[in-house]
Amino acid sequence: MKVVYPSLVEQFYEGLKSEGVSIGKDEVYRTLVETNLIDENGVPTQYALDNGFIKYVDNEPESLAEFKALNPNLQKYSDDHFMKTDEGWYVDAFVLRSEAMLLLNSPTASETDKQNARIVLNHIKEDDADD
């Protein structure tokens, strides 16, 4: 299973890769968050925008078909598991849980990716307990 990283992480990763820099996407993500260029959701920070490090372009897919095309691992889920809000596309707990379990059981997933999957599962568990 493949982890879906925010588009800015993917862009930075591809840029570094084209320059011959060997680095994992998880490390790119952590570095961007730690240097205050993006928040934990992959959204550019005001600091990054104000200082010209990132130019914000809203390229959020308008349709679910476009969103799924950008995230092929989500193609298998019924459309009723997705919701578009003013903040972007969201998936329900079923999809989150399923994708996290696939990642945890993947022999090729990094320990960091598995740790992130455990965090997602813990958040879902906490939300379920609140209901």
mmCIF file of C-alpha atoms in Angstrom:
data_model
loop_
_atom_site.group_PDB
_atom_site.id
_atom_site.type_symbol
_atom_site.label_atom_id
_atom_site.label_comp_id
_atom_site.label_asym_id
_atom_site.label_seq_id
_atom_site.Cartn_x
_atom_site.Cartn_y
_atom_site.Cartn_z
ATOM 1 C CA MET A 1 0.000 0.000 0.000
ATOM 2 C CA LYS A 2 1.115 3.501 -0.708
ATOM 3 C CA VAL A 3 0.861 6.433 1.697
ATOM 4 C CA VAL A 4 -0.754 9.507 0.195
ATOM 5 C CA TYR A 5 1.301 12.576 1.038
ATOM 6 C CA PRO A 6 0.109 16.172 0.636
ATOM 7 C CA SER A 7 0.786 17.639 -2.798
ATOM 8 C CA LEU A 8 3.462 20.022 -1.484
ATOM 9 C CA VAL A 9 5.388 17.079 -0.039
ATOM 10 C CA GLU A 10 5.147 15.293 -3.387
ATOM 11 C CA GLN A 11 6.335 18.426 -5.209
ATOM 12 C CA PHE A 12 9.310 18.951 -2.889
ATOM 13 C CA TYR A 13 10.166 15.239 -3.080
ATOM 14 C CA GLU A 14 10.104 15.216 -6.889
ATOM 15 C CA GLY A 15 12.191 18.405 -7.009
ATOM 16 C CA LEU A 16 14.811 16.951 -4.690
ATOM 17 C CA LYS A 17 14.814 13.663 -6.592
ATOM 18 C CA SER A 18 15.386 15.495 -9.889
ATOM 19 C CA GLU A 19 18.399 17.174 -8.277
ATOM 20 C CA GLY A 20 19.814 13.771 -7.326
ATOM 21 C CA VAL A 21 18.972 14.031 -3.617
ATOM 22 C CA SER A 22 18.035 10.675 -2.101
ATOM 23 C CA ILE A 23 15.465 11.210 0.649
ATOM 24 C CA GLY A 24 12.215 9.552 1.705
ATOM 25 C CA LYS A 25 8.861 11.285 1.438
ATOM 26 C CA ASP A 26 8.331 10.813 5.165
ATOM 27 C CA GLU A 27 11.524 12.767 5.828
ATOM 28 C CA VAL A 28 10.475 15.505 3.382
ATOM 29 C CA TYR A 29 7.136 15.768 5.207
ATOM 30 C CA ARG A 30 8.760 15.970 8.654
ATOM 31 C CA THR A 31 11.286 18.555 7.482
ATOM 32 C CA LEU A 32 8.618 20.776 5.905
ATOM 33 C CA VAL A 33 6.563 20.655 9.114
ATOM 34 C CA GLU A 34 9.588 21.213 11.390
ATOM 35 C CA THR A 35 10.745 24.216 9.330
ATOM 36 C CA ASN A 36 7.231 25.715 9.482
ATOM 37 C CA LEU A 37 6.671 25.586 5.719
ATOM 38 C CA ILE A 38 3.545 23.423 5.995
ATOM 39 C CA ASP A 39 1.268 22.412 8.839
ATOM 40 C CA GLU A 40 0.601 18.789 9.772
ATOM 41 C CA ASN A 41 -2.152 18.599 7.130
ATOM 42 C CA GLY A 42 0.180 19.732 4.356
ATOM 43 C CA VAL A 43 -1.266 23.243 4.114
ATOM 44 C CA PRO A 44 1.281 26.041 3.580
ATOM 45 C CA THR A 45 1.853 28.111 6.718
ATOM 46 C CA GLN A 46 1.370 31.859 6.749
ATOM 47 C CA TYR A 47 5.134 32.135 7.376
ATOM 48 C CA ALA A 48 5.889 30.218 4.167
ATOM 49 C CA LEU A 49 3.415 32.294 2.157
ATOM 50 C CA ASP A 50 4.519 35.658 3.617
ATOM 51 C CA ASN A 51 8.184 34.934 2.925
ATOM 52 C CA GLY A 52 7.661 33.599 -0.592
ATOM 53 C CA PHE A 53 8.845 30.055 0.180
ATOM 54 C CA ILE A 54 5.570 28.677 -1.139
ATOM 55 C CA LYS A 55 3.184 30.257 -3.589
ATOM 56 C CA TYR A 56 -0.332 29.089 -2.810
ATOM 57 C CA VAL A 57 -2.310 27.822 -5.742
ATOM 58 C CA ASP A 58 -5.647 26.199 -5.016
ATOM 59 C CA ASN A 59 -5.627 23.032 -7.059
ATOM 60 C CA GLU A 60 -8.090 21.037 -4.981
ATOM 61 C CA PRO A 61 -9.927 18.629 -7.280
ATOM 62 C CA GLU A 62 -13.482 19.757 -7.919
ATOM 63 C CA SER A 63 -14.923 16.323 -8.502
ATOM 64 C CA LEU A 64 -14.606 13.062 -6.633
ATOM 65 C CA ALA A 65 -13.459 11.402 -9.861
ATOM 66 C CA GLU A 66 -10.517 13.837 -10.045
ATOM 67 C CA PHE A 67 -9.707 13.278 -6.361
ATOM 68 C CA LYS A 68 -9.713 9.509 -6.832
ATOM 69 C CA ALA A 69 -7.564 9.845 -9.968
ATOM 70 C CA LEU A 70 -4.970 11.696 -7.868
ATOM 71 C CA ASN A 71 -5.251 9.014 -5.158
ATOM 72 C CA PRO A 72 -5.548 5.707 -7.030
ATOM 73 C CA ASN A 73 -5.434 3.641 -3.840
ATOM 74 C CA LEU A 74 -8.858 5.115 -2.974
ATOM 75 C CA GLN A 75 -10.531 3.996 -6.225
ATOM 76 C CA LYS A 76 -11.821 0.789 -4.604
ATOM 77 C CA TYR A 77 -14.039 2.631 -2.107
ATOM 78 C CA SER A 78 -17.648 3.549 -2.760
ATOM 79 C CA ASP A 79 -18.316 7.243 -3.357
ATOM 80 C CA ASP A 80 -20.463 7.449 -0.221
ATOM 81 C CA HIS A 81 -17.266 7.258 1.882
ATOM 82 C CA PHE A 82 -16.152 10.695 0.607
ATOM 83 C CA MET A 83 -17.292 14.218 1.346
ATOM 84 C CA LYS A 84 -16.209 17.567 -0.065
ATOM 85 C CA THR A 85 -16.104 20.522 2.320
ATOM 86 C CA ASP A 86 -14.759 24.060 2.074
ATOM 87 C CA GLU A 87 -11.440 22.659 3.344
ATOM 88 C CA GLY A 88 -11.171 19.880 0.747
ATOM 89 C CA TRP A 89 -11.996 16.212 0.388
ATOM 90 C CA TYR A 90 -12.516 14.005 3.424
ATOM 91 C CA VAL A 91 -12.835 10.251 3.805
ATOM 92 C CA ASP A 92 -14.785 8.524 6.539
ATOM 93 C CA ALA A 93 -13.432 6.348 9.355
ATOM 94 C CA PHE A 94 -14.013 3.165 7.339
ATOM 95 C CA VAL A 95 -11.558 4.273 4.638
ATOM 96 C CA LEU A 96 -9.058 5.594 7.170
ATOM 97 C CA ARG A 97 -9.181 2.370 9.157
ATOM 98 C CA SER A 98 -8.914 0.197 6.034
ATOM 99 C CA GLU A 99 -5.959 2.110 4.598
ATOM 100 C CA ALA A 100 -4.163 2.160 7.967
ATOM 101 C CA MET A 101 -4.598 -1.612 8.350
ATOM 102 C CA LEU A 102 -3.302 -2.222 4.823
ATOM 103 C CA LEU A 103 -0.261 -0.141 5.645
ATOM 104 C CA LEU A 104 0.371 -1.928 8.946
ATOM 105 C CA ASN A 105 0.237 -5.289 7.182
ATOM 106 C CA SER A 106 2.426 -4.259 4.263
ATOM 107 C CA PRO A 107 5.884 -5.864 4.310
ATOM 108 C CA THR A 108 7.247 -2.941 2.265
ATOM 109 C CA ALA A 109 5.958 -0.117 4.486
ATOM 110 C CA SER A 110 8.565 1.828 6.453
ATOM 111 C CA GLU A 111 8.439 1.896 10.235
ATOM 112 C CA THR A 112 7.566 5.608 10.036
ATOM 113 C CA ASP A 113 4.609 4.857 7.765
ATOM 114 C CA LYS A 114 3.450 2.110 10.135
ATOM 115 C CA GLN A 115 3.780 4.481 13.082
ATOM 116 C CA ASN A 116 1.647 7.057 11.236
ATOM 117 C CA ALA A 117 -0.958 4.342 10.577
ATOM 118 C CA ARG A 118 -1.050 3.525 14.300
ATOM 119 C CA ILE A 119 -1.603 7.221 15.068
ATOM 120 C CA VAL A 120 -4.543 7.316 12.642
ATOM 121 C CA LEU A 121 -6.039 4.202 14.235
ATOM 122 C CA ASN A 122 -5.656 5.692 17.717
ATOM 123 C CA HIS A 123 -7.427 8.887 16.627
ATOM 124 C CA ILE A 124 -10.271 6.861 15.143
ATOM 125 C CA LYS A 125 -10.502 4.813 18.344
ATOM 126 C CA GLU A 126 -10.635 8.007 20.434
ATOM 127 C CA ASP A 127 -13.338 9.475 18.181
ATOM 128 C CA ASP A 128 -15.358 6.250 18.485
ATOM 129 C CA ALA A 129 -15.072 6.433 22.277
ATOM 130 C CA ASP A 130 -16.402 10.018 22.243
ATOM 131 C CA ASP A 131 -19.564 8.998 20.390
#
